[in-house]
Amino acid sequence: MDDKKIILSGIKPSGELTLGSYIGAIKNWVELSDEYECYYMLADMHAITVRQEPAELRRRTLEQLAQYIACGLDPEKNTIFIQSHVPAHAELGWVLSCYTMFGELSRMTQFKDKSAKNEENINAGLFTYPSLMAADILVYQADLVPVGDDQKQHVEICRDIAVRFNGIYGETFKLPEPFIPKAGARIMSLQEPQNKMSKSEQDSGGCICILDKPESILRAFKRAVTDSETEVRYDPKAKPGVSNLMQIYAVCAGKTFAEIEAEFSGKGYGDLKATVGEAVVETLRPIREEAARLLSDKAYLEQIYKNGAERAARAANRTVQKVYKKVGFVGK
Ligand code: ATP
Ligand code: LTN
């Protein structure tokens, strides 16, 4: 077991989990979990870079944990934990923020997007977020970070920070690689297919959540924006709406784009939307049902996150001790 390569990834419990985060991230976490030693966290410390209602954050964190397991992450095989339960993240995060440049952080797309959307709360945490994310990854000496396309830039800055630190103090951190899926790395909004499907735009009908009821999923797909042609063809530039539906269908039904084009040749967009909606309903149904069952057993969930934090802390503390020594802190 010890020679397995290591994975770390996480999602902020800042909103309901979406079909985008399932396809872009969690589905791959499950698929990779046999081959790797995996650490999957609930990134609650990242969530507070945007103002959260405390009771809501607590509820969503537990709901998200139930959904991780319901999606197929086996807590026996994977270390599943809540970020704030493992102080090593914040400890290494502070150290790494001293090796992260202001200019580098200023170029982060997510910071630019989020600060444009939250003009009244452009806080320092939102800005230094990538240093903490680098700590999340490097503290486990992760080899691979399975994320959607939008997080690629954050994994790259993490590598830059690691290279810089290693250059000063000698080999300390392993350099992680992003794992971005070929299909589904960027699921788009059903209403504005030029924008990413995001949990922050939940009310527009463009976003599907993992726990949504079948009727509302079918309704959202029925209303999905397409284009003024009639042909079902994969062409993300010219036909973003249709191509997005095809991506979703390809992942949920395990079909290639060529197979999908053949299946809908001579049929209209109405058929495509209904078929994709059904495929999504069937993909999410078992997850929603299992999540509801797990949520009724709070003691079980508590045991998972407590065990997870203990296991995670053992690995993470080793790296923090090594780093503290290298930068010149007096040992305890
Ligand atoms: P927010 O809008 O609040 O920033 P989000 O919906 O983008 O949130 P995250 O918590 O940032 O969700 O993302 C969780 C994981 O899912 C990340 O690895 C991210 O890359 C991936 N992901 C999120 N949305 C999509 C999407 N639309 N398509 C593919 N992957 C996605
Ligand atoms: N930044 C990510 C969430 C996140 C993460 C991580 C992903 C926090 N720490 C470590 C991978 C590895 C986001 O906004 N989706």
Short mmCIF file of C-alpha atoms and ligand atoms in Angstrom, two decimals:
data_model
loop_
_atom_site.label_atom_id
_atom_site.label_comp_id
_atom_site.label_asym_id
_atom_site.label_seq_id
_atom_site.Cartn_x
_atom_site.Cartn_y
_atom_site.Cartn_z
CA MET A 1 0.00 0.00 0.00
CA ASP A 2 2.83 2.40 0.84
CA ASP A 3 4.17 2.58 -2.70
CA LYS A 4 0.85 3.76 -4.13
CA LYS A 5 0.90 7.25 -5.59
CA ILE A 6 -1.03 9.90 -3.71
CA ILE A 7 -4.09 11.94 -4.64
CA LEU A 8 -5.52 14.99 -2.89
CA SER A 9 -8.57 16.93 -3.94
CA GLY A 10 -11.38 18.88 -2.37
CA ILE A 11 -14.51 20.93 -2.90
CA LYS A 12 -15.74 23.94 -0.92
CA PRO A 13 -19.04 23.37 0.89
CA SER A 14 -20.08 26.85 -0.26
CA GLY A 15 -23.21 25.72 -2.10
CA GLU A 16 -24.98 22.55 -3.20
CA LEU A 17 -22.80 20.13 -5.20
CA THR A 18 -23.51 20.41 -8.90
CA LEU A 19 -23.54 18.13 -11.89
CA GLY A 20 -20.42 20.07 -12.99
CA SER A 21 -18.46 19.18 -9.86
CA TYR A 22 -19.69 15.57 -10.08
CA ILE A 23 -18.57 15.12 -13.70
CA GLY A 24 -15.47 17.36 -13.51
CA ALA A 25 -14.18 16.04 -10.20
CA ILE A 26 -15.98 13.51 -7.97
CA LYS A 27 -16.67 10.90 -10.64
CA ASN A 28 -12.93 10.78 -11.36
CA TRP A 29 -12.09 10.63 -7.67
CA VAL A 30 -14.12 7.43 -7.49
CA GLU A 31 -12.51 5.98 -10.61
CA LEU A 32 -8.97 6.74 -9.38
CA SER A 33 -9.50 5.52 -5.85
CA ASP A 34 -8.44 1.89 -6.44
CA GLU A 35 -5.13 2.79 -7.95
CA TYR A 36 -4.05 5.64 -5.62
CA GLU A 37 -3.90 6.43 -1.95
CA CYS A 38 -6.54 9.18 -1.80
CA TYR A 39 -7.23 12.14 0.45
CA TYR A 40 -10.55 13.85 -0.29
CA MET A 41 -11.50 16.84 1.80
CA LEU A 42 -14.35 19.22 2.42
CA ALA A 43 -12.65 22.58 1.94
CA ASP A 44 -14.53 24.56 4.59
CA MET A 45 -11.60 26.93 5.18
CA HIS A 46 -11.71 27.90 1.51
CA ALA A 47 -15.49 28.33 1.69
CA ILE A 48 -15.24 31.29 4.09
CA THR A 49 -13.37 33.41 1.52
CA VAL A 50 -16.94 34.26 0.53
CA ARG A 51 -19.30 35.18 3.38
CA GLN A 52 -21.22 32.12 4.66
CA GLU A 53 -24.19 31.74 6.99
CA PRO A 54 -22.65 29.61 9.83
CA ALA A 55 -25.59 27.20 10.28
CA GLU A 56 -25.84 26.73 6.52
CA LEU A 57 -22.11 26.04 6.18
CA ARG A 58 -22.33 23.38 8.90
CA ARG A 59 -25.35 21.75 7.27
CA ARG A 60 -23.82 21.82 3.80
CA THR A 61 -20.53 20.38 5.01
CA LEU A 62 -22.31 17.30 6.39
CA GLU A 63 -24.53 17.04 3.32
CA GLN A 64 -21.50 17.22 1.08
CA LEU A 65 -19.81 14.49 3.09
CA ALA A 66 -22.89 12.28 2.64
CA GLN A 67 -22.80 13.02 -1.09
CA TYR A 68 -19.09 12.14 -1.41
CA ILE A 69 -19.86 8.71 0.04
CA ALA A 70 -23.09 8.34 -1.94
CA CYS A 71 -21.17 9.07 -5.16
CA GLY A 72 -19.14 5.94 -4.45
CA LEU A 73 -16.17 7.09 -2.36
CA ASP A 74 -15.57 4.26 0.07
CA PRO A 75 -14.50 5.72 3.45
CA GLU A 76 -12.56 2.52 4.18
CA LYS A 77 -10.41 2.95 1.11
CA ASN A 78 -10.18 6.77 1.04
CA THR A 79 -9.28 9.29 3.70
CA ILE A 80 -12.27 11.63 3.78
CA PHE A 81 -11.99 14.61 6.11
CA ILE A 82 -12.93 18.20 6.87
CA GLN A 83 -10.11 20.66 6.12
CA SER A 84 -10.50 22.69 9.36
CA HIS A 85 -10.05 19.48 11.40
CA VAL A 86 -6.46 19.15 10.22
CA PRO A 87 -4.51 22.22 11.45
CA ALA A 88 -1.51 21.31 9.28
CA HIS A 89 -3.28 22.89 6.28
CA ALA A 90 -3.38 26.32 7.92
CA GLU A 91 0.13 25.89 9.33
CA LEU A 92 1.71 25.07 5.99
CA GLY A 93 -0.59 27.58 4.27
CA TRP A 94 0.95 30.40 6.29
CA VAL A 95 4.51 29.29 5.51
CA LEU A 96 3.75 28.96 1.80
CA SER A 97 2.11 32.39 1.67
CA CYS A 98 5.61 33.72 2.44
CA TYR A 99 6.86 31.98 -0.72
CA THR A 100 4.01 33.12 -2.97
CA MET A 101 4.38 36.37 -4.87
CA PHE A 102 1.84 39.18 -4.94
CA GLY A 103 2.18 39.37 -8.73
CA GLU A 104 1.46 35.64 -9.16
CA LEU A 105 -1.68 35.87 -7.04
CA SER A 106 -2.86 38.93 -8.96
CA ARG A 107 -2.97 36.88 -12.16
CA MET A 108 -5.35 34.22 -10.82
CA THR A 109 -8.53 34.08 -12.90
CA GLN A 110 -10.67 32.83 -10.00
CA PHE A 111 -9.57 35.80 -7.86
CA LYS A 112 -10.37 38.24 -10.67
CA ASP A 113 -13.81 36.63 -11.26
CA LYS A 114 -14.75 36.40 -7.60
CA SER A 115 -13.58 39.89 -6.73
CA ALA A 116 -15.58 41.29 -9.63
CA LYS A 117 -18.65 39.45 -8.30
CA ASN A 118 -18.10 40.38 -4.61
CA GLU A 119 -16.93 43.94 -4.74
CA GLU A 120 -18.04 44.57 -1.16
CA ASN A 121 -15.86 41.76 0.24
CA ILE A 122 -12.52 41.48 -1.56
CA ASN A 123 -10.74 40.05 1.47
CA ALA A 124 -7.12 38.94 1.90
CA GLY A 125 -8.17 35.27 2.13
CA LEU A 126 -9.76 35.41 -1.30
CA PHE A 127 -6.45 36.72 -2.60
CA THR A 128 -4.13 34.27 -0.81
CA TYR A 129 -6.45 31.29 -1.42
CA PRO A 130 -3.93 29.63 -3.80
CA SER A 131 -1.28 29.46 -1.03
CA LEU A 132 -3.70 27.53 1.16
CA MET A 133 -4.69 25.32 -1.76
CA ALA A 134 -0.99 24.66 -2.44
CA ALA A 135 -0.63 23.64 1.21
CA ASP A 136 -3.63 21.28 0.90
CA ILE A 137 -1.86 19.50 -1.92
CA LEU A 138 1.79 19.64 -0.84
CA VAL A 139 1.16 18.68 2.77
CA TYR A 140 0.24 15.15 1.56
CA GLN A 141 3.07 15.07 -1.03
CA ALA A 142 0.33 14.44 -3.61
CA ASP A 143 1.25 13.20 -7.08
CA LEU A 144 -2.09 13.90 -8.70
CA VAL A 145 -4.89 16.45 -8.21
CA PRO A 146 -8.14 15.54 -10.00
CA VAL A 147 -10.05 18.78 -10.69
CA GLY A 148 -12.09 20.49 -13.39
CA ASP A 149 -10.47 22.72 -15.97
CA ASP A 150 -11.04 25.93 -13.95
CA GLN A 151 -8.64 24.75 -11.22
CA LYS A 152 -5.70 24.03 -13.51
CA GLN A 153 -4.17 27.45 -12.88
CA HIS A 154 -4.23 26.83 -9.11
CA VAL A 155 -2.40 23.51 -9.49
CA GLU A 156 0.17 25.27 -11.67
CA ILE A 157 0.85 27.97 -9.07
CA CYS A 158 1.12 25.19 -6.47
CA ARG A 159 3.89 23.63 -8.57
CA ASP A 160 5.62 27.00 -8.91
CA ILE A 161 5.54 27.48 -5.13
CA ALA A 162 6.91 23.95 -4.59
CA VAL A 163 9.72 24.49 -7.12
CA ARG A 164 10.63 27.78 -5.45
CA PHE A 165 10.69 26.24 -1.97
CA ASN A 166 12.65 23.19 -3.13
CA GLY A 167 15.11 25.51 -4.88
CA ILE A 168 15.85 27.36 -1.64
CA TYR A 169 15.79 24.49 0.89
CA GLY A 170 16.48 21.36 -1.15
CA GLU A 171 14.02 18.63 -2.13
CA THR A 172 11.03 19.04 0.21
CA PHE A 173 7.85 18.72 -1.86
CA LYS A 174 6.83 16.34 -4.59
CA LEU A 175 5.56 18.18 -7.68
CA PRO A 176 1.87 17.41 -8.29
CA GLU A 177 0.16 17.07 -11.68
CA PRO A 178 -3.42 18.14 -12.36
CA PHE A 179 -5.74 15.38 -13.58
CA ILE A 180 -8.29 16.99 -15.89
CA PRO A 181 -10.80 14.62 -17.53
CA LYS A 182 -10.94 14.48 -21.33
CA ALA A 183 -14.73 14.65 -21.38
CA GLY A 184 -16.54 16.88 -18.90
CA ALA A 185 -13.67 19.08 -17.67
CA ARG A 186 -15.90 22.10 -18.12
CA ILE A 187 -19.64 21.54 -17.97
CA MET A 188 -21.42 24.72 -19.02
CA SER A 189 -24.55 26.40 -17.69
CA LEU A 190 -27.73 25.10 -19.36
CA GLN A 191 -28.99 28.69 -19.67
CA GLU A 192 -25.76 30.46 -20.63
CA PRO A 193 -23.67 27.79 -22.33
CA GLN A 194 -20.76 30.19 -22.73
CA ASN A 195 -20.34 30.18 -18.90
CA LYS A 196 -19.29 27.39 -16.54
CA MET A 197 -22.07 25.63 -14.63
CA SER A 198 -21.47 26.93 -11.14
CA LYS A 199 -23.08 26.48 -7.74
CA SER A 200 -22.98 30.24 -7.29
CA GLU A 201 -25.69 30.69 -9.95
CA GLN A 202 -28.20 28.24 -8.61
CA ASP A 203 -31.45 30.06 -9.25
CA SER A 204 -31.23 30.66 -12.97
CA GLY A 205 -32.17 27.14 -14.10
CA GLY A 206 -28.70 26.80 -15.64
CA CYS A 207 -27.31 24.69 -12.83
CA ILE A 208 -28.21 21.10 -11.86
CA CYS A 209 -27.49 19.97 -8.30
CA ILE A 210 -26.75 16.38 -7.37
CA LEU A 211 -29.70 16.34 -4.94
CA ASP A 212 -32.22 17.92 -7.36
CA LYS A 213 -35.50 16.06 -7.82
CA PRO A 214 -36.07 14.25 -11.16
CA GLU A 215 -38.91 16.62 -12.18
CA SER A 216 -36.75 19.69 -11.76
CA ILE A 217 -33.82 18.09 -13.63
CA LEU A 218 -36.08 17.16 -16.56
CA ARG A 219 -37.56 20.67 -16.57
CA ALA A 220 -34.11 22.30 -16.60
CA PHE A 221 -32.99 20.17 -19.56
CA LYS A 222 -36.20 20.86 -21.41
CA ARG A 223 -35.49 24.60 -21.08
CA ALA A 224 -31.78 24.27 -21.96
CA VAL A 225 -30.53 26.86 -24.45
CA THR A 226 -29.44 25.41 -27.81
CA ASP A 227 -29.13 27.23 -31.16
CA SER A 228 -31.14 28.06 -34.24
CA GLU A 229 -29.99 25.04 -36.28
CA THR A 230 -31.47 21.57 -35.96
CA GLU A 231 -28.46 19.27 -36.29
CA VAL A 232 -26.99 17.42 -33.30
CA ARG A 233 -23.26 17.89 -33.90
CA TYR A 234 -20.29 18.35 -31.54
CA ASP A 235 -18.83 21.80 -32.13
CA PRO A 236 -18.27 23.70 -28.86
CA LYS A 237 -17.43 27.00 -30.61
CA ALA A 238 -20.34 27.19 -33.02
CA LYS A 239 -22.83 25.14 -30.97
CA PRO A 240 -21.97 25.55 -27.26
CA GLY A 241 -25.40 24.56 -25.93
CA VAL A 242 -25.77 21.37 -27.98
CA SER A 243 -22.12 20.41 -27.42
CA ASN A 244 -22.58 20.82 -23.68
CA LEU A 245 -25.62 18.53 -23.73
CA MET A 246 -23.57 16.02 -25.72
CA GLN A 247 -20.71 16.18 -23.17
CA ILE A 248 -23.12 15.53 -20.32
CA TYR A 249 -24.77 12.67 -22.19
CA ALA A 250 -21.39 11.18 -23.20
CA VAL A 251 -20.32 10.96 -19.56
CA CYS A 252 -23.67 9.83 -18.11
CA ALA A 253 -24.40 7.21 -20.79
CA GLY A 254 -20.82 6.19 -21.58
CA LYS A 255 -21.15 7.05 -25.29
CA THR A 256 -18.80 8.71 -27.78
CA PHE A 257 -19.72 11.91 -29.64
CA ALA A 258 -19.90 9.94 -32.90
CA GLU A 259 -22.37 7.50 -31.35
CA ILE A 260 -24.48 10.37 -30.06
CA GLU A 261 -24.48 12.13 -33.44
CA ALA A 262 -25.63 8.88 -35.07
CA GLU A 263 -28.31 8.31 -32.43
CA PHE A 264 -29.83 11.76 -33.06
CA SER A 265 -29.38 12.01 -36.79
CA GLY A 266 -32.72 13.14 -38.23
CA LYS A 267 -34.10 13.87 -34.75
CA GLY A 268 -34.61 17.30 -33.18
CA TYR A 269 -33.20 19.08 -30.16
CA GLY A 270 -36.34 18.22 -28.17
CA ASP A 271 -35.40 14.52 -28.30
CA LEU A 272 -31.82 15.27 -27.34
CA LYS A 273 -32.84 17.36 -24.33
CA ALA A 274 -35.31 14.74 -23.09
CA THR A 275 -32.82 11.88 -23.50
CA VAL A 276 -29.98 13.74 -21.76
CA GLY A 277 -32.35 14.78 -18.95
CA GLU A 278 -33.36 11.12 -18.42
CA ALA A 279 -29.72 9.98 -18.43
CA VAL A 280 -28.84 12.59 -15.79
CA VAL A 281 -31.86 11.63 -13.66
CA GLU A 282 -30.78 7.98 -13.73
CA THR A 283 -27.15 8.85 -12.95
CA LEU A 284 -28.09 11.00 -9.97
CA ARG A 285 -31.05 8.97 -8.61
CA PRO A 286 -29.01 6.36 -6.66
CA ILE A 287 -26.72 9.11 -5.34
CA ARG A 288 -29.62 11.22 -4.07
CA GLU A 289 -31.27 8.22 -2.41
CA GLU A 290 -28.09 7.00 -0.76
CA ALA A 291 -27.19 10.53 0.41
CA ALA A 292 -30.60 10.87 2.10
CA ARG A 293 -30.10 7.54 3.86
CA LEU A 294 -26.60 8.47 5.05
CA LEU A 295 -27.72 11.88 6.29
CA SER A 296 -30.16 10.25 8.67
CA ASP A 297 -27.20 8.55 10.39
CA LYS A 298 -25.23 11.44 11.87
CA ALA A 299 -23.21 9.14 14.14
CA TYR A 300 -21.87 7.26 11.13
CA LEU A 301 -20.89 10.49 9.36
CA GLU A 302 -19.18 11.74 12.50
CA GLN A 303 -17.16 8.56 12.76
CA ILE A 304 -16.05 8.93 9.11
CA TYR A 305 -14.83 12.51 9.45
CA LYS A 306 -13.17 11.87 12.81
CA ASN A 307 -11.24 8.85 11.52
CA GLY A 308 -10.45 10.72 8.33
CA ALA A 309 -9.00 13.72 10.19
CA GLU A 310 -6.85 11.47 12.35
CA ARG A 311 -5.43 9.64 9.36
CA ALA A 312 -4.94 12.84 7.37
CA ALA A 313 -3.22 14.61 10.28
CA ARG A 314 -0.68 11.80 10.66
CA ALA A 315 0.49 12.25 7.07
CA ALA A 316 0.20 16.05 7.04
CA ASN A 317 2.08 16.65 10.31
CA ARG A 318 5.14 14.89 8.94
CA THR A 319 5.42 17.43 6.14
CA VAL A 320 4.82 20.40 8.44
CA GLN A 321 7.60 19.24 10.80
CA LYS A 322 9.98 18.84 7.89
CA VAL A 323 9.13 22.31 6.57
CA TYR A 324 9.38 24.01 9.98
CA LYS A 325 12.84 22.55 10.40
CA LYS A 326 13.95 23.64 6.93
CA VAL A 327 12.87 27.26 7.38
CA GLY A 328 14.67 27.46 10.72
CA PHE A 329 11.99 27.20 13.42
CA VAL A 330 13.26 25.86 16.78
CA GLY A 331 11.95 22.32 17.35
CA LYS A 332 9.55 21.67 20.27
P1 ATP B 1 -18.08 28.38 -7.06
O1 ATP B 1 -18.91 28.81 -8.21
O2 ATP B 1 -18.65 28.72 -5.72
O3 ATP B 1 -16.64 28.79 -7.18
P2 ATP B 1 -18.01 25.77 -8.25
O4 ATP B 1 -19.38 25.39 -8.64
O5 ATP B 1 -17.05 26.19 -9.30
O6 ATP B 1 -18.06 26.82 -7.07
P3 ATP B 1 -16.08 24.30 -6.82
O7 ATP B 1 -16.25 23.96 -5.40
O8 ATP B 1 -15.20 25.48 -7.11
O9 ATP B 1 -17.46 24.52 -7.50
O10 ATP B 1 -15.55 23.08 -7.67
C1 ATP B 1 -15.41 21.80 -7.21
C2 ATP B 1 -14.67 20.94 -8.22
O11 ATP B 1 -15.50 20.67 -9.33
C3 ATP B 1 -13.41 21.58 -8.80
O12 ATP B 1 -12.48 20.56 -9.05
C4 ATP B 1 -13.89 22.18 -10.08
O13 ATP B 1 -12.86 22.28 -11.03
C5 ATP B 1 -14.94 21.17 -10.51
N1 ATP B 1 -16.02 21.83 -11.25
C6 ATP B 1 -16.85 22.79 -10.77
N2 ATP B 1 -17.72 23.18 -11.70
C7 ATP B 1 -17.42 22.46 -12.82
C8 ATP B 1 -17.97 22.41 -14.13
N3 ATP B 1 -18.97 23.19 -14.48
N4 ATP B 1 -17.44 21.53 -15.01
C9 ATP B 1 -16.42 20.71 -14.65
N5 ATP B 1 -15.86 20.72 -13.43
C10 ATP B 1 -16.34 21.58 -12.53
N1 LTN B 2 -9.97 25.63 -5.12
C1 LTN B 2 -10.87 24.54 -5.35
C2 LTN B 2 -11.20 23.77 -4.11
C3 LTN B 2 -9.96 23.27 -3.46
C4 LTN B 2 -9.08 22.26 -3.95
C5 LTN B 2 -8.03 22.16 -2.99
C6 LTN B 2 -9.08 21.46 -5.09
C7 LTN B 2 -9.42 23.72 -2.28
N2 LTN B 2 -8.29 23.04 -2.01
C8 LTN B 2 -6.97 21.27 -3.18
C9 LTN B 2 -8.00 20.57 -5.25
C10 LTN B 2 -6.98 20.49 -4.31
C11 LTN B 2 -12.13 25.15 -5.97
O1 LTN B 2 -12.38 26.32 -5.85
N3 LTN B 2 -12.88 24.35 -6.60
#
